[in-house]
Short mmCIF file of C-alpha atoms in Angstrom, two decimals:
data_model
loop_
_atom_site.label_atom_id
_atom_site.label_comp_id
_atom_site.label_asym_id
_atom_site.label_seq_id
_atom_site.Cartn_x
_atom_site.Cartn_y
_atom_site.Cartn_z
CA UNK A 1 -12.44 20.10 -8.74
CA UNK A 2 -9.68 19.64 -11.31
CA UNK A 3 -11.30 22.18 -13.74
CA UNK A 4 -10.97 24.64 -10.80
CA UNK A 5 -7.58 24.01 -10.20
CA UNK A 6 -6.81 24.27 -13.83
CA UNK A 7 -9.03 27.08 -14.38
CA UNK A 8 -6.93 28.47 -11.08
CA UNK A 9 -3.73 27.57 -12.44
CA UNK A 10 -3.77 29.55 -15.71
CA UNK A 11 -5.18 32.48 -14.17
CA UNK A 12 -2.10 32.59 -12.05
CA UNK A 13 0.26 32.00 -14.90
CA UNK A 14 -1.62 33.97 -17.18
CA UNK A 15 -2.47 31.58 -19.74
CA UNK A 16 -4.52 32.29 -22.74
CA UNK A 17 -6.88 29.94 -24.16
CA UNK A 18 -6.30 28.99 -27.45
CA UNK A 19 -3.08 30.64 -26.69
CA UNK A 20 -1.41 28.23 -24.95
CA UNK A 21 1.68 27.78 -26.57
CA UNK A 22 2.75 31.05 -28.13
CA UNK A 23 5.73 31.42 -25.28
CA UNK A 24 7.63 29.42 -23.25
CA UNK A 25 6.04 30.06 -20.18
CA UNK A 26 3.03 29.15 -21.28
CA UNK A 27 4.08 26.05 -22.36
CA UNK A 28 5.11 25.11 -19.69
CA UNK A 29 2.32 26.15 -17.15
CA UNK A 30 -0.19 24.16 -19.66
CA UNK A 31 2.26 21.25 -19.19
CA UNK A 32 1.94 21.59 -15.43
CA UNK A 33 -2.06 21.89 -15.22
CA UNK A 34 -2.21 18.39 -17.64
CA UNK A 35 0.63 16.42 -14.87
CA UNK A 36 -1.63 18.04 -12.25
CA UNK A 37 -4.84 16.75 -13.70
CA UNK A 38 -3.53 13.09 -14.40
CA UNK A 39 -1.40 12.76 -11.13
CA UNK A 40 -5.38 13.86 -9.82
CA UNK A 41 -7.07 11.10 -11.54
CA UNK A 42 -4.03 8.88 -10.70
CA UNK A 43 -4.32 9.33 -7.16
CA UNK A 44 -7.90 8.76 -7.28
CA UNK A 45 -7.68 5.43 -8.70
CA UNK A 46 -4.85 5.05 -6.00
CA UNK A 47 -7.13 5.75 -3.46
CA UNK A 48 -9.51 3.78 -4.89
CA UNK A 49 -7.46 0.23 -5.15
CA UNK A 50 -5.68 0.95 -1.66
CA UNK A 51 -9.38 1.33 0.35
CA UNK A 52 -10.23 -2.22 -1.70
CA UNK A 53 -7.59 -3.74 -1.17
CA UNK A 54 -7.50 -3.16 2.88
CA UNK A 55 -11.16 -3.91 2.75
CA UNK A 56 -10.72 -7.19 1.48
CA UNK A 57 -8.02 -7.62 4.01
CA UNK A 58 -10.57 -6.82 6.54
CA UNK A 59 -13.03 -9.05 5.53
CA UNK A 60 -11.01 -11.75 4.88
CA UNK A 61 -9.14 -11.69 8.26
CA UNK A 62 -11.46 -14.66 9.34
CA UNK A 63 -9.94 -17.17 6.40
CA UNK A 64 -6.20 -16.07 6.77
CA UNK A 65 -6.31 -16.38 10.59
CA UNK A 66 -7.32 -20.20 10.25
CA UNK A 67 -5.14 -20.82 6.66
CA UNK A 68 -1.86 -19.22 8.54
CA UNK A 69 -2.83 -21.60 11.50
CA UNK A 70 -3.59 -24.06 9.50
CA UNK A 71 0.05 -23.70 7.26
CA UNK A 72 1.61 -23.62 10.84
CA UNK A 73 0.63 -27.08 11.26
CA UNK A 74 1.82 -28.41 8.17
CA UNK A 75 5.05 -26.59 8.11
CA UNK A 76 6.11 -27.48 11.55
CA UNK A 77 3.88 -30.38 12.05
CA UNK A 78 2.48 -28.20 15.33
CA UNK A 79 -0.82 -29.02 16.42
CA UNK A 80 -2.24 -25.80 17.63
CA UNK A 81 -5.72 -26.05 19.41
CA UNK A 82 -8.62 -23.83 18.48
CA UNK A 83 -9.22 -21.29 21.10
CA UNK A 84 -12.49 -19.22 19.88
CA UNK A 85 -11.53 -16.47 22.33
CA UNK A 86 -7.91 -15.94 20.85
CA UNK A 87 -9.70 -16.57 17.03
CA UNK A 88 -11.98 -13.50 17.47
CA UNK A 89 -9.15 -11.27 19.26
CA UNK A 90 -6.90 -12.44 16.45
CA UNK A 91 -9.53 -11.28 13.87
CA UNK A 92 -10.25 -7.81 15.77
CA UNK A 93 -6.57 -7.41 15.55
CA UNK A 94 -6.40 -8.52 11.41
CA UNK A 95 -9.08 -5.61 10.69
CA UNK A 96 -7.84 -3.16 13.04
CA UNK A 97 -4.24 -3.39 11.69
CA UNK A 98 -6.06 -3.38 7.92
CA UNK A 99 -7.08 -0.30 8.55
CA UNK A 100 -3.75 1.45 10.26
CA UNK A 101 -1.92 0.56 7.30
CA UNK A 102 -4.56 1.62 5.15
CA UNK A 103 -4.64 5.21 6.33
CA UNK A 104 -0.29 5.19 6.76
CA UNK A 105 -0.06 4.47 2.86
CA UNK A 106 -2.67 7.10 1.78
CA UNK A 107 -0.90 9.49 4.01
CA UNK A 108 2.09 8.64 2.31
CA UNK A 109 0.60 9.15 -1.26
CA UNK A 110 -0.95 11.69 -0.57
CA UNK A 111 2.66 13.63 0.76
CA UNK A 112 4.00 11.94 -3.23
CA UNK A 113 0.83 13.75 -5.05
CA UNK A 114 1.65 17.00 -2.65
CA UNK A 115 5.17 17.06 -3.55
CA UNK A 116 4.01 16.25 -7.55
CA UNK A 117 1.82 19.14 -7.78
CA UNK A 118 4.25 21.30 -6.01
CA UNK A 119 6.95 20.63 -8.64
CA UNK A 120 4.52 20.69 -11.39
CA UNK A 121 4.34 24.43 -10.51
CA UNK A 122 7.53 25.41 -9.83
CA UNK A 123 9.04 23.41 -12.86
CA UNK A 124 6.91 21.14 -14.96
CA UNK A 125 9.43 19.08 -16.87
CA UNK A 126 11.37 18.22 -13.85
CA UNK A 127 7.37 16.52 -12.85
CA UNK A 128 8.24 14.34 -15.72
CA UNK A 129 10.98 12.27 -14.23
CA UNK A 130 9.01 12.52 -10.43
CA UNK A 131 6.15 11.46 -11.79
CA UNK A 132 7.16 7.59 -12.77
CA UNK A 133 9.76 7.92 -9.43
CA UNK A 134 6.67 8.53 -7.19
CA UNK A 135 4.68 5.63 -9.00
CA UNK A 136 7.72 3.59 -7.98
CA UNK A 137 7.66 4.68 -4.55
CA UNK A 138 3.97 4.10 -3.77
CA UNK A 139 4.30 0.16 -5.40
CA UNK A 140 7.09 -0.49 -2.28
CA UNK A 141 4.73 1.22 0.42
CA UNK A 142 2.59 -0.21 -0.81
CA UNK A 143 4.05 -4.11 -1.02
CA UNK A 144 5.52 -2.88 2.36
CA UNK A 145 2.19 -2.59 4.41
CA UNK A 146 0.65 -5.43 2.20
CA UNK A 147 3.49 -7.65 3.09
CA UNK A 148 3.15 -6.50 6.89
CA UNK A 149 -0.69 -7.21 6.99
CA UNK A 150 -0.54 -10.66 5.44
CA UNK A 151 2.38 -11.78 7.21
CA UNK A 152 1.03 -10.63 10.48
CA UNK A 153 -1.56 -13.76 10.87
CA UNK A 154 1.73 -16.17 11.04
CA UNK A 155 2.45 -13.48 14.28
CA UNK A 156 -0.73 -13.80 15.26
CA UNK A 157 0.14 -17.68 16.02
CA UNK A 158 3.07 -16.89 17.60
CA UNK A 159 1.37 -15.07 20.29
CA UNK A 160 3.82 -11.80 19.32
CA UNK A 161 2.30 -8.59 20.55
CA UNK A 162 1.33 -5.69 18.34
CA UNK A 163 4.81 -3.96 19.22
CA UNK A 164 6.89 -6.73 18.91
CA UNK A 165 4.85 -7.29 15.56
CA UNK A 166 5.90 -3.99 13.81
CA UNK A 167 9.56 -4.72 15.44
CA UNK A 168 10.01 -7.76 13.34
CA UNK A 169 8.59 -5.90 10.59
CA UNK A 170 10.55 -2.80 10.31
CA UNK A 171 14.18 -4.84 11.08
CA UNK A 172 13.03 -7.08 8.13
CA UNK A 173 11.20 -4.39 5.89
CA UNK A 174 12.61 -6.01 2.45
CA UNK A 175 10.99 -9.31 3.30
CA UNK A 176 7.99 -7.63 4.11
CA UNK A 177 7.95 -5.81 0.55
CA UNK A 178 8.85 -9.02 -1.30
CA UNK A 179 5.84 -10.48 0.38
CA UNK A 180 3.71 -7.82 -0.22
CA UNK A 181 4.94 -6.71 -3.85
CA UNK A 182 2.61 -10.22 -5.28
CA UNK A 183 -0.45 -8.91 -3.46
CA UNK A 184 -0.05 -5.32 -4.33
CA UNK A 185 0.29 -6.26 -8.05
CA UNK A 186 -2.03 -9.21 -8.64
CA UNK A 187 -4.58 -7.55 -6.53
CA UNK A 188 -6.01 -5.63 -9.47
CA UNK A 189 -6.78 -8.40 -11.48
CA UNK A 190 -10.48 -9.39 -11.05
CA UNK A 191 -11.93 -12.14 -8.87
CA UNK A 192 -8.67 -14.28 -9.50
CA UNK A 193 -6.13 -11.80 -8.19
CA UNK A 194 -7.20 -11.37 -4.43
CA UNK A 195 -7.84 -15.22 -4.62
CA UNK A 196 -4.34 -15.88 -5.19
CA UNK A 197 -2.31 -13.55 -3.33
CA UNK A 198 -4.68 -13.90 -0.20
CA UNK A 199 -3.51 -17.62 -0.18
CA UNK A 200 0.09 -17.15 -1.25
CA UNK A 201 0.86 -14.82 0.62
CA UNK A 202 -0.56 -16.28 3.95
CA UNK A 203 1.15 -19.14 3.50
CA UNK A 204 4.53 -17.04 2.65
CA UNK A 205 4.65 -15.12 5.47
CA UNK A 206 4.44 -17.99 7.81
CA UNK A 207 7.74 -19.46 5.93
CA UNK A 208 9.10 -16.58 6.21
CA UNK A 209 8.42 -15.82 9.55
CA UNK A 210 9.77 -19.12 10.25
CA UNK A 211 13.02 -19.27 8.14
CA UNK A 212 13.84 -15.99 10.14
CA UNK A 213 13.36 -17.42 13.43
CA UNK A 214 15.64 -20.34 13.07
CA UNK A 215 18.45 -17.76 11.98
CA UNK A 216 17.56 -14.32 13.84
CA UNK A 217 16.89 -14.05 17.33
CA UNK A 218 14.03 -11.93 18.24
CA UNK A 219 13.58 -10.20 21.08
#
């Protein structure tokens, strides 16, 4: 697929092979098809990390559900009772919202690698400085719908309703990405990364669901 585009690319620009660099605009359109073909393999890693990620999510719902419960206690020394009705809707719910946010942030990079390639053809070097911006961008989306998916089992507890859920979310959207931003980077480390942000960022988003509460009324 890349080859074709690159293949389609010089064709349109009229590059020769072997060629390549004899003028100025054929610099340039040989600098475009190599940003097009590693923002390609970029956003298929991307894609890659994002569907593991939310599939661990997914299948982890089960333990987060009971460890935000479970940090509920402790924090607020609240007994709450094990309903197995409300622990299967609550796990429904986990997965379900796994896979919203899953398909919001690939929409989103997907619109960053769009607007990439777009650039990369109408003027290459300017690619160069959106290229590490839009690698910047995609870490907060994707720390923001981390932090939203993790900190949603403390909401869970709370009884909030999906709306009210995304409510509390989007009027406190930088504690959602500091929640999140752990989980989206420590996630890629093998077997000890999605260990450790699964648990520490449970347990955070209770506190901070908590901490806001006792200084933010929510309606």
């Amino acid at each position: 697929m890349i080859e074709t585009l690159m293949t389609w690319v010089n064709e349109y620009f009229g590059v020769i092979e072997g060629d390549a660099f004899d003028s100025f605009t054929n610099f340039f359109a040989q600098l475009g098809t190599s940003i097009i073909e590693i923002s390609a393999w970029a956003l298929s890693l991307i894609v890659f990390w994002k569907i593991s990620k939310y599939v661990t999510l997914a299948l982890m719902s089960p333990v987060m559900s009971l460890l935000a419960s479970r940090a509920q206690e402790k924090i607020n020394g609240e007994t709450i009772p094990f309903n197995f009705h409300d622990f299967i809707s609550d796990i429904g719910r986990g997965v379900a919202l796994s896979f919203r946010n899953l398909f919001a942030e690939l929409g989103m990079n997907l619109l960053l690698f769009l607007i990439n390639v777009i650039v990369g053809f109408v003027f290459a070097p300017l690619d160069l400085i959106l290229s590490p911006l839009s690698w910047v961008i995609s870490l907060l989306i994707s720390a923001y719908y981390s932090g939203f998916s993790t900190m949603d089992y403390a909401m869970e507890n709370k009884r909030y309703s999906y709306s009210k859920s995304v409510k509390f979310i989007r009027k406190n959207s930088g504690l959602a990405v500091g929640n999140g931003l752990p989980y989206a980077l420590l996630f890629r480390i093998p077997f000890f990364g999605p260990s450790l942000v699964i648990v520490t960022c449970t347990v955070a988003g209770v506190l901070i669901l908590n901490n806001t509460e006792a200084h933010n009324k929510i309606d």
